[in-house]
Tab-separated table of C-alpha atoms and ligand atoms in Angstrom:
chain	number	residue	atom	x	y	z
A	1	MET	CA	-11.437	-5.714	-16.418
A	2	LEU	CA	-7.973	-4.989	-17.858
A	3	ASN	CA	-6.176	-7.943	-19.250
A	4	THR	CA	-2.996	-6.434	-20.340
A	5	LEU	CA	-1.020	-3.477	-19.309
A	6	ALA	CA	1.638	-1.987	-21.693
A	7	VAL	CA	4.333	0.755	-20.929
A	8	ALA	CA	7.261	1.827	-23.203
A	9	ASN	CA	9.940	4.375	-22.700
A	10	TYR	CA	8.895	5.606	-19.105
A	11	ARG	CA	11.519	6.081	-16.363
A	12	SER	CA	13.128	2.511	-15.747
A	13	ILE	CA	10.585	0.699	-18.058
A	14	ASN	CA	11.862	0.575	-21.530
A	15	LYS	CA	9.305	-2.007	-22.623
A	16	LEU	CA	6.936	-4.011	-20.409
A	17	VAL	CA	3.720	-5.970	-21.319
A	18	ILE	CA	1.770	-7.289	-18.021
A	19	PRO	CA	-0.791	-9.893	-18.070
A	20	LEU	CA	-3.371	-8.901	-15.412
A	21	GLY	CA	-5.943	-10.714	-13.514
A	22	ARG	CA	-8.509	-10.127	-10.978
A	23	LEU	CA	-5.979	-9.575	-8.069
A	24	ASN	CA	-2.656	-8.375	-9.023
A	25	LEU	CA	0.294	-8.011	-6.732
A	26	ILE	CA	3.198	-6.092	-7.748
A	27	THR	CA	6.536	-6.593	-5.697
A	28	GLY	CA	10.325	-6.664	-6.131
A	29	PRO	CA	13.408	-5.143	-4.411
A	30	ASN	CA	13.951	-1.346	-3.815
A	31	GLY	CA	14.376	0.532	-7.310
A	32	SER	CA	12.960	-2.361	-9.382
A	33	GLY	CA	10.410	-0.215	-10.937
A	34	LYS	CA	7.228	-0.811	-8.766
A	35	SER	CA	6.469	2.874	-8.345
A	36	ASN	CA	7.303	3.763	-11.760
A	37	LEU	CA	4.780	1.027	-12.927
A	38	TYR	CA	2.072	2.539	-10.555
A	39	ARG	CA	2.879	6.187	-12.076
A	40	ALA	CA	2.452	4.849	-15.400
A	41	LEU	CA	-0.975	3.538	-14.637
A	42	ARG	CA	-2.006	6.798	-12.822
A	43	LEU	CA	-0.756	8.723	-15.970
A	44	LEU	CA	-3.195	6.527	-18.193
A	45	ALA	CA	-6.058	7.509	-15.577
A	46	GLU	CA	-5.053	11.142	-16.108
A	47	THR	CA	-5.590	10.884	-19.879
A	48	ALA	CA	-9.318	10.415	-19.196
A	49	GLN	CA	-9.290	13.149	-16.563
A	50	GLY	CA	-7.840	15.637	-19.242
A	51	GLY	CA	-4.590	15.934	-17.210
A	52	VAL	CA	-2.084	13.646	-18.754
A	53	VAL	CA	0.109	16.731	-19.979
A	54	ASN	CA	0.109	18.472	-16.559
A	55	ALA	CA	0.786	15.280	-14.689
A	56	LEU	CA	3.950	14.822	-16.757
A	57	ALA	CA	4.840	18.525	-16.244
A	58	ARG	CA	4.610	17.786	-12.402
A	59	GLU	CA	7.019	14.693	-12.748
A	60	GLY	CA	9.645	17.010	-14.108
A	61	GLY	CA	8.788	16.998	-17.800
A	62	LEU	CA	8.389	14.517	-20.510
A	63	ASP	CA	12.230	14.634	-21.363
A	64	SER	CA	13.262	13.453	-17.870
A	65	THR	CA	10.759	10.791	-17.884
A	66	PHE	CA	11.981	8.859	-20.980
A	67	TRP	CA	13.824	5.917	-20.395
A	68	ALA	CA	17.362	6.994	-19.905
A	69	GLY	CA	19.223	3.848	-21.443
A	70	PRO	CA	19.461	2.712	-24.889
A	71	GLU	CA	16.498	1.593	-27.051
A	72	ASN	CA	17.757	-1.808	-27.479
A	73	ILE	CA	20.393	-3.762	-25.356
A	74	SER	CA	22.005	-6.226	-27.624
A	75	ARG	CA	23.431	-9.751	-26.683
A	76	ARG	CA	26.860	-8.596	-26.985
A	77	MET	CA	26.111	-5.656	-24.506
A	78	ARG	CA	24.526	-8.109	-22.090
A	79	ASN	CA	27.698	-10.246	-22.107
A	80	HIS	CA	29.792	-7.012	-21.756
A	81	ASP	CA	31.746	-7.711	-24.973
A	82	VAL	CA	30.875	-4.178	-25.858
A	83	PRO	CA	29.914	-1.153	-23.846
A	84	ILE	CA	26.262	-0.221	-23.378
A	85	GLU	CA	25.755	2.700	-26.076
A	86	ALA	CA	22.927	4.204	-27.807
A	87	SER	CA	21.825	2.695	-31.179
A	88	VAL	CA	20.182	4.261	-33.913
A	89	ARG	CA	16.545	5.043	-33.179
A	90	GLN	CA	14.030	3.055	-34.973
A	91	GLY	CA	11.444	6.199	-34.806
A	92	PRO	CA	10.837	9.252	-33.151
A	93	LYS	CA	11.049	9.333	-29.238
A	94	ARG	CA	7.831	8.278	-27.499
A	95	LEU	CA	6.387	7.472	-24.112
A	96	ARG	CA	3.713	4.922	-24.737
A	97	LEU	CA	1.127	3.810	-22.604
A	98	GLY	CA	-1.793	1.386	-23.345
A	99	PHE	CA	-3.944	-1.611	-22.003
A	100	ALA	CA	-6.152	-4.247	-23.221
A	101	GLY	CA	-9.645	-4.456	-21.942
A	102	GLU	CA	-12.464	-6.722	-22.275
A	103	ASP	CA	-14.043	-5.414	-25.318
A	104	PHE	CA	-11.747	-2.379	-26.325
A	105	SER	CA	-8.211	-1.575	-26.013
A	106	TYR	CA	-6.527	1.738	-25.907
A	107	ALA	CA	-3.086	3.254	-26.452
A	108	ILE	CA	-1.384	6.607	-26.196
A	109	ALA	CA	1.910	8.257	-27.592
A	110	LEU	CA	3.479	11.563	-26.216
A	111	GLY	CA	6.236	13.150	-27.561
A	112	LEU	CA	8.139	16.475	-27.463
A	113	PRO	CA	7.015	19.166	-29.866
A	114	MET	CA	8.661	19.903	-33.195
A	115	PRO	CA	10.480	23.288	-32.644
A	116	LEU	CA	9.234	25.626	-35.219
A	117	PRO	CA	11.351	28.584	-36.246
A	118	ASP	CA	8.830	31.342	-36.715
A	119	HIS	CA	6.594	30.346	-33.638
A	120	VAL	CA	7.441	31.343	-29.926
A	121	SER	CA	5.520	29.836	-27.142
A	122	TYR	CA	6.041	29.737	-23.421
A	123	PHE	CA	4.719	26.246	-23.904
A	124	SER	CA	7.300	24.776	-26.193
A	125	LEU	CA	8.427	22.143	-23.529
A	126	ASP	CA	4.702	20.842	-22.983
A	127	PRO	CA	4.621	17.046	-24.237
A	128	GLU	CA	2.117	16.480	-27.022
A	129	ILE	CA	-0.356	13.844	-27.561
A	130	LYS	CA	0.899	12.530	-30.857
A	131	ARG	CA	-1.138	9.372	-31.368
A	132	GLU	CA	-4.288	7.700	-29.532
A	133	CYS	CA	-6.032	4.586	-30.830
A	134	ILE	CA	-9.048	2.467	-29.500
A	135	TRP	CA	-9.348	-1.019	-31.244
A	136	ALA	CA	-11.645	-4.051	-30.793
A	137	GLY	CA	-10.069	-6.930	-29.049
A	138	ALA	CA	-6.722	-7.256	-27.241
A	139	VAL	CA	-4.224	-7.048	-29.965
A	140	TYR	CA	-3.704	-4.004	-32.125
A	141	ARG	CA	-4.321	-4.842	-36.028
A	142	PRO	CA	-4.917	-2.108	-38.523
A	143	ALA	CA	-8.256	-3.827	-39.416
A	144	SER	CA	-9.291	-3.681	-35.803
A	145	LEU	CA	-8.835	-0.046	-35.576
A	146	LEU	CA	-12.204	1.719	-34.281
A	147	VAL	CA	-10.953	5.354	-33.573
A	148	ASN	CA	-7.636	6.884	-34.626
A	149	ARG	CA	-6.247	10.078	-33.591
A	150	ALA	CA	-3.037	11.113	-35.391
A	151	GLY	CA	-1.831	14.675	-34.457
A	152	PRO	CA	-4.942	17.019	-34.510
A	153	MET	CA	-7.179	14.523	-36.719
A	154	ILE	CA	-9.579	12.002	-35.170
A	155	ARG	CA	-11.136	9.589	-37.366
A	156	ALA	CA	-13.534	6.750	-36.393
A	157	ARG	CA	-14.446	3.734	-38.547
A	158	GLU	CA	-17.749	3.809	-40.397
A	159	GLY	CA	-18.359	0.544	-42.009
A	160	ARG	CA	-15.777	0.304	-44.630
A	161	ASP	CA	-14.869	3.975	-44.675
A	162	TRP	CA	-13.389	6.641	-42.118
A	163	ASP	CA	-15.375	9.380	-40.616
A	164	VAL	CA	-13.476	12.492	-39.714
A	165	LEU	CA	-14.763	13.446	-36.139
A	166	ALA	CA	-12.299	16.397	-35.527
A	167	GLN	CA	-9.556	17.972	-37.412
A	168	HIS	CA	-8.030	20.643	-35.092
A	169	THR	CA	-7.628	18.609	-31.779
A	170	PRO	CA	-5.191	20.632	-29.620
A	171	THR	CA	-2.054	18.730	-28.963
A	172	PHE	CA	-2.747	18.879	-25.227
A	173	ASP	CA	-6.201	17.355	-25.458
A	174	SER	CA	-6.800	13.719	-25.360
A	175	LEU	CA	-9.593	11.956	-27.189
A	176	PHE	CA	-11.388	11.613	-24.058
A	177	ASP	CA	-11.413	15.444	-23.707
A	178	GLN	CA	-13.369	15.658	-26.969
A	179	VAL	CA	-16.137	13.282	-26.128
A	180	GLY	CA	-18.744	16.066	-26.491
A	181	ASN	CA	-17.664	16.774	-30.023
A	182	LEU	CA	-17.370	13.085	-31.125
A	183	ARG	CA	-20.762	12.228	-32.532
A	184	SER	CA	-21.071	8.319	-33.325
A	185	SER	CA	-18.222	7.098	-31.335
A	186	PRO	CA	-19.781	5.206	-28.296
A	187	GLU	CA	-16.306	3.510	-27.757
A	188	VAL	CA	-14.590	6.966	-26.563
A	189	LEU	CA	-17.375	7.597	-23.887
A	190	LEU	CA	-17.328	4.062	-22.764
A	191	LEU	CA	-13.547	3.907	-22.318
A	192	ARG	CA	-13.469	7.187	-20.707
A	193	GLU	CA	-16.133	5.948	-18.190
A	194	HIS	CA	-14.199	2.867	-17.499
A	195	ILE	CA	-10.709	4.736	-17.010
A	196	ARG	CA	-12.452	7.463	-14.701
A	197	GLY	CA	-13.910	4.574	-12.679
A	198	TRP	CA	-10.241	3.559	-11.483
A	199	ARG	CA	-9.598	4.378	-7.914
A	200	PHE	CA	-6.142	5.040	-6.403
A	201	TYR	CA	-5.175	4.799	-2.677
A	202	ASP	CA	-1.621	6.063	-2.065
A	203	HIS	CA	-0.347	6.630	1.531
A	204	PHE	CA	-3.186	8.044	3.585
A	205	ARG	CA	-1.926	10.758	5.982
A	206	SER	CA	-2.126	10.068	9.393
A	207	ASP	CA	-0.335	13.022	11.183
A	208	ALA	CA	-2.197	15.360	13.578
A	209	ASP	CA	-3.802	17.539	10.956
A	210	ALA	CA	-4.505	14.757	8.630
A	211	PRO	CA	-8.126	15.224	7.167
A	212	ALA	CA	-9.093	11.743	8.527
A	213	ARG	CA	-8.614	12.718	12.120
A	214	GLN	CA	-10.926	15.674	12.046
A	215	VAL	CA	-14.840	15.782	12.712
A	216	GLN	CA	-16.119	15.346	9.257
A	217	LEU	CA	-19.030	16.343	7.156
A	218	GLY	CA	-21.668	13.521	7.267
A	219	THR	CA	-23.177	12.893	3.966
A	220	ARG	CA	-23.766	9.727	2.282
A	221	THR	CA	-20.385	8.479	0.861
A	222	PRO	CA	-20.019	5.355	-1.099
A	223	VAL	CA	-16.551	6.064	-2.124
A	224	LEU	CA	-13.903	7.171	0.297
A	225	HIS	CA	-12.097	10.251	-0.808
A	226	HIS	CA	-8.192	9.500	-1.525
A	227	ASP	CA	-7.149	11.698	1.444
A	228	GLY	CA	-9.679	10.187	3.931
A	229	ARG	CA	-11.590	13.233	4.532
A	230	ASP	CA	-14.951	11.519	4.715
A	231	LEU	CA	-13.824	8.340	6.669
A	232	ALA	CA	-16.737	8.844	9.308
A	233	ALA	CA	-19.245	9.194	6.509
A	234	ALA	CA	-17.897	6.302	4.449
A	235	LEU	CA	-17.982	3.896	7.383
A	236	GLN	CA	-21.559	5.024	8.279
A	237	THR	CA	-22.274	4.655	4.651
A	238	ILE	CA	-21.277	0.947	4.534
A	239	ARG	CA	-23.178	0.279	7.674
A	240	GLU	CA	-26.453	1.557	6.105
A	241	ILE	CA	-26.293	0.471	2.422
A	242	GLY	CA	-23.116	-1.600	2.291
A	243	ASP	CA	-22.179	-4.732	4.194
A	244	PRO	CA	-22.327	-3.879	8.024
A	245	GLU	CA	-21.283	-7.377	9.168
A	246	ALA	CA	-18.373	-7.506	7.086
A	247	LEU	CA	-17.427	-4.108	8.571
A	248	GLN	CA	-17.680	-5.384	12.005
A	249	ASN	CA	-15.780	-8.565	10.935
A	250	ALA	CA	-13.085	-6.555	9.332
A	251	VAL	CA	-12.569	-4.293	12.636
A	252	SER	CA	-12.670	-7.562	15.016
A	253	ASP	CA	-10.362	-9.321	12.749
A	254	ALA	CA	-7.693	-6.776	13.032
A	255	PHE	CA	-8.441	-5.464	16.603
A	256	PRO	CA	-9.879	-8.330	18.567
A	257	GLY	CA	-12.546	-7.138	20.888
A	258	ALA	CA	-12.764	-3.701	19.199
A	259	ARG	CA	-16.086	-1.992	17.823
A	260	LEU	CA	-16.743	1.073	15.777
A	261	HIS	CA	-19.468	3.753	16.476
A	262	ILE	CA	-20.098	6.904	14.318
A	263	GLU	CA	-21.507	9.648	16.473
A	264	PRO	CA	-23.384	12.702	14.649
A	265	VAL	CA	-22.328	15.761	16.247
A	266	GLN	CA	-23.552	19.321	15.839
A	267	GLY	CA	-23.823	20.861	12.161
A	268	GLY	CA	-24.521	17.518	10.496
A	269	ARG	CA	-20.918	16.393	11.162
A	270	PHE	CA	-19.705	12.967	12.063
A	271	ALA	CA	-17.213	11.748	14.771
A	272	ILE	CA	-15.531	8.327	15.044
A	273	GLU	CA	-15.739	6.388	18.258
A	274	PHE	CA	-13.522	3.346	18.544
A	275	TYR	CA	-14.225	1.198	21.510
A	276	GLN	CA	-11.421	-1.137	22.412
A	277	GLU	CA	-10.927	-3.723	25.160
A	278	GLY	CA	-9.843	-2.393	28.536
A	279	LEU	CA	-10.684	1.083	27.966
A	280	LEU	CA	-13.720	2.915	29.749
A	281	ARG	CA	-14.383	5.334	26.977
A	282	PRO	CA	-14.162	5.345	23.207
A	283	LEU	CA	-11.257	6.743	21.459
A	284	SER	CA	-11.670	9.749	18.783
A	285	ALA	CA	-10.153	9.792	15.188
A	286	ALA	CA	-7.505	12.348	16.719
A	287	GLU	CA	-6.705	9.820	19.528
A	288	LEU	CA	-5.996	6.700	17.130
A	289	SER	CA	-2.538	5.430	16.437
A	290	ASP	CA	-1.494	6.102	12.875
A	291	GLY	CA	-1.720	2.297	12.134
A	292	THR	CA	-5.260	2.048	13.538
A	293	LEU	CA	-6.416	5.155	11.470
A	294	ARG	CA	-4.665	3.898	8.295
A	295	TYR	CA	-6.318	0.348	9.010
A	296	LEU	CA	-9.725	1.918	9.205
A	297	LEU	CA	-9.140	3.899	6.315
A	298	LEU	CA	-8.152	0.737	4.278
A	299	ILE	CA	-11.294	-0.995	5.524
A	300	ALA	CA	-13.464	2.078	4.391
A	301	ALA	CA	-12.018	1.955	1.107
A	302	LEU	CA	-12.013	-1.868	0.566
A	303	LEU	CA	-15.461	-2.283	1.872
A	304	THR	CA	-17.091	0.283	-0.479
A	305	PRO	CA	-20.507	-0.238	-1.594
A	306	ARG	CA	-19.623	1.172	-5.068
A	307	PRO	CA	-16.901	-0.906	-6.281
A	308	PRO	CA	-14.665	0.607	-8.843
A	309	THR	CA	-13.726	-0.784	-12.140
A	310	LEU	CA	-10.098	-0.974	-10.869
A	311	MET	CA	-8.997	-0.261	-7.345
A	312	VAL	CA	-5.091	0.527	-6.825
A	313	LEU	CA	-3.428	0.362	-3.580
A	314	ASN	CA	0.225	1.615	-3.359
A	315	GLU	CA	1.956	0.173	-0.286
A	316	PRO	CA	-0.936	-0.331	1.796
A	317	GLU	CA	1.360	-1.752	4.627
A	318	THR	CA	2.812	1.602	5.475
A	319	SER	CA	2.984	1.987	9.356
A	320	LEU	CA	0.929	-1.266	9.742
A	321	HIS	CA	2.488	-3.991	12.164
A	322	PRO	CA	3.161	-7.080	10.187
A	323	ASP	CA	0.566	-8.896	12.479
A	324	LEU	CA	-2.493	-6.962	10.894
A	325	LEU	CA	-1.148	-7.806	7.245
A	326	PRO	CA	-2.989	-11.234	7.025
A	327	ALA	CA	-6.311	-9.346	8.105
A	328	LEU	CA	-5.665	-6.784	5.362
A	329	ALA	CA	-4.832	-9.407	2.809
A	330	ARG	CA	-8.228	-11.139	3.711
A	331	LEU	CA	-9.887	-7.756	3.079
A	332	ILE	CA	-8.147	-7.216	-0.256
A	333	ILE	CA	-9.019	-10.695	-1.312
A	334	ARG	CA	-12.666	-10.035	-0.654
A	335	ALA	CA	-12.742	-6.800	-2.521
A	336	SER	CA	-11.265	-8.477	-5.492
A	337	GLN	CA	-14.235	-10.562	-5.917
A	338	ASP	CA	-16.286	-7.298	-6.696
A	339	CYS	CA	-13.567	-5.404	-8.629
A	340	GLN	CA	-10.156	-5.793	-10.198
A	341	VAL	CA	-7.354	-5.126	-7.534
A	342	TRP	CA	-3.826	-3.993	-8.132
A	343	VAL	CA	-1.699	-3.874	-5.085
A	344	VAL	CA	1.876	-2.544	-5.009
A	345	SER	CA	3.749	-3.927	-1.861
A	346	HIS	CA	6.893	-5.178	-0.463
A	347	ALA	CA	5.588	-6.370	2.831
A	348	SER	CA	6.629	-10.199	2.998
A	349	ARG	CA	3.360	-10.899	5.174
A	350	LEU	CA	1.233	-9.050	3.092
A	351	ILE	CA	2.518	-10.782	-0.019
A	352	ALA	CA	2.419	-14.317	1.295
A	353	ALA	CA	-1.107	-13.971	2.550
A	354	LEU	CA	-2.145	-12.583	-0.703
A	355	GLN	CA	-0.499	-15.437	-2.383
A	356	GLN	CA	-2.754	-17.964	-0.424
A	357	ASP	CA	-5.338	-16.968	-3.057
A	358	PRO	CA	-5.015	-18.998	-6.149
A	359	GLU	CA	-6.418	-15.977	-8.400
A	360	CYS	CA	-3.377	-13.940	-6.982
A	361	ASN	CA	-1.388	-12.709	-10.315
A	362	CYS	CA	2.055	-11.974	-8.486
A	363	ILE	CA	4.358	-9.932	-10.674
A	364	VAL	CA	7.811	-9.841	-9.229
A	365	LEU	CA	9.820	-6.868	-10.796
A	366	GLU	CA	13.731	-6.760	-11.248
A	367	LYS	CA	16.181	-4.390	-12.785
A	368	GLN	CA	18.617	-5.598	-15.321
A	369	PHE	CA	20.772	-3.233	-16.962
A	370	GLY	CA	18.690	-0.439	-15.570
A	371	GLN	CA	15.423	-1.750	-17.151
A	372	THR	CA	12.615	-3.010	-15.172
A	373	GLN	CA	11.622	-6.565	-16.085
A	374	ILE	CA	9.278	-9.107	-14.758
A	375	VAL	CA	11.186	-12.028	-13.161
A	376	GLY	CA	10.695	-15.173	-15.018
A	377	GLN	CA	8.830	-13.545	-18.103
A	378	GLY	CA	10.223	-15.082	-21.153
A	379	MET	CA	9.334	-14.035	-24.755
A	380	LEU	CA	6.786	-16.626	-24.805
A	381	ASP	CA	4.855	-15.573	-21.487
A	382	GLU	CA	4.540	-12.073	-22.571
A	383	PRO	CA	0.997	-11.143	-23.594
A	384	ALA	CA	0.605	-10.594	-27.269
A	385	TRP	CA	0.780	-6.837	-27.490
A	386	ASN	CA	1.527	-4.402	-30.453
A	387	TRP	CA	1.898	-0.783	-30.473
A	388	PRO	CA	-0.039	0.928	-33.205
A	389	ASP	CA	2.596	2.014	-35.687
B	1	ATP	N1	14.297	8.171	-16.824
B	1	ATP	C1	14.754	7.219	-16.293
B	1	ATP	N2	15.320	6.309	-16.997
B	1	ATP	C2	15.759	5.193	-16.501
B	1	ATP	N3	15.665	4.628	-15.039
B	1	ATP	C3	15.072	5.735	-14.383
B	1	ATP	C4	14.538	6.726	-14.798
B	1	ATP	N4	14.023	7.420	-13.950
B	1	ATP	C5	14.033	6.682	-12.748
B	1	ATP	N5	14.719	5.557	-13.062
B	1	ATP	C6	15.150	4.433	-12.087
B	1	ATP	O1	13.979	3.928	-11.598
B	1	ATP	C7	14.321	3.267	-10.449
B	1	ATP	C8	13.036	3.597	-9.324
B	1	ATP	O2	12.196	2.997	-9.548
B	1	ATP	P1	10.983	2.910	-8.538
B	1	ATP	O3	10.872	4.310	-7.804
B	1	ATP	O4	9.517	2.452	-9.528
B	1	ATP	O5	11.502	1.656	-7.636
B	1	ATP	P2	10.476	0.991	-6.722
B	1	ATP	O6	10.530	-0.444	-7.018
B	1	ATP	O7	9.173	1.662	-6.297
B	1	ATP	O8	11.489	1.007	-5.360
B	1	ATP	P3	11.128	1.132	-3.737
B	1	ATP	O9	10.795	-0.119	-3.246
B	1	ATP	O10	12.483	1.777	-3.213
B	1	ATP	O11	10.081	2.309	-3.634
B	1	ATP	C9	15.455	3.862	-9.760
B	1	ATP	O12	16.368	2.941	-9.655
B	1	ATP	C10	15.858	4.978	-10.813
B	1	ATP	O13	17.197	4.901	-11.162
B	2	MG	MG1	8.259	3.012	-4.661
């Protein structure tokens, strides 16, 4: 489980340290930074898939993702005594992402390359991984550091000494890309597998050509694909090796009197048949309404027989009628008993229903002077966090 997430210098997030629980709900007005926080978490996930540099390029480049305000906003700026202006930077400009887990914690710092006069490269705008650290426990201290990557050099603690694991790591490769070369550092492998276990669901497609509407290949599918291309197989897998009763209950909770059937069709393919009260024949996935299809996708995602280490749902309420949201909240709360869950939402009925769970950690974001902040978080409520210097 993640206990803390820390982000600095990323879009509207100048500095943010967030305490996490089993069930986390991120909410706040438009433009408060919910999606930025969600993207920061996705970027962290990309480091373990070997794609963080590319993901930043897709976002428009590191330079445009840096926080566009001053490093510090002084009390006098806040009181409008002096205009908001840049201060002298404390150190080089870095995008920093990190988290504290149960046993190990991790942080990465990305920056722009130093221009070299005699070296011309088409990739001179690629961000570089400047620093990565894995340490024991939640709060970074030099004494708790286990693996330290500074530029191309990776070292791991070996008793009282430091063992050099790699000296020429490319600036675009993360520690996690080097696992095969890093003997004697089980923490890197453990953390990589942990992060690779995070699962993101973000706006399922429901248009006429959406993968979820097609007749689909039917092989055992304990994990629904993020675009829903294996919905029928995922639902049947829940039936056979998951919790079929929970599946039927989830369907009837949302659509009273309805029932799902998966029909094998020619060529090892599966089709969804959705029986509803009052109809003489079942409807196929192609005929379902956007909301019904999305809801079935959410059921398949949340009742997975193979729960991830972290399940992230970005605005799952999209195109659902408010009356469906309490049932969705019940599904999410149930899922949070098997894995850590993170929900970004601004649907008031979903928020209210999730808050019925005493375990729900509700993070309300707001923007002050352009910076994303947590409503009501004082200095003392912020979880302890130090960035590796
Ligand atoms: N580089 C940057 N520096 C500072 N602020 C930025 C930067 N890039 C984007 N922003 C700000 O971040 C805000 C957008 O945040 P985000 O998209 O996370 O909002 P949101 O809470 O998801 O809103 P919505 O509910 O509308 O989806 C915008 O107000 C934008 O001005
Ligand atoms: Mg958003």
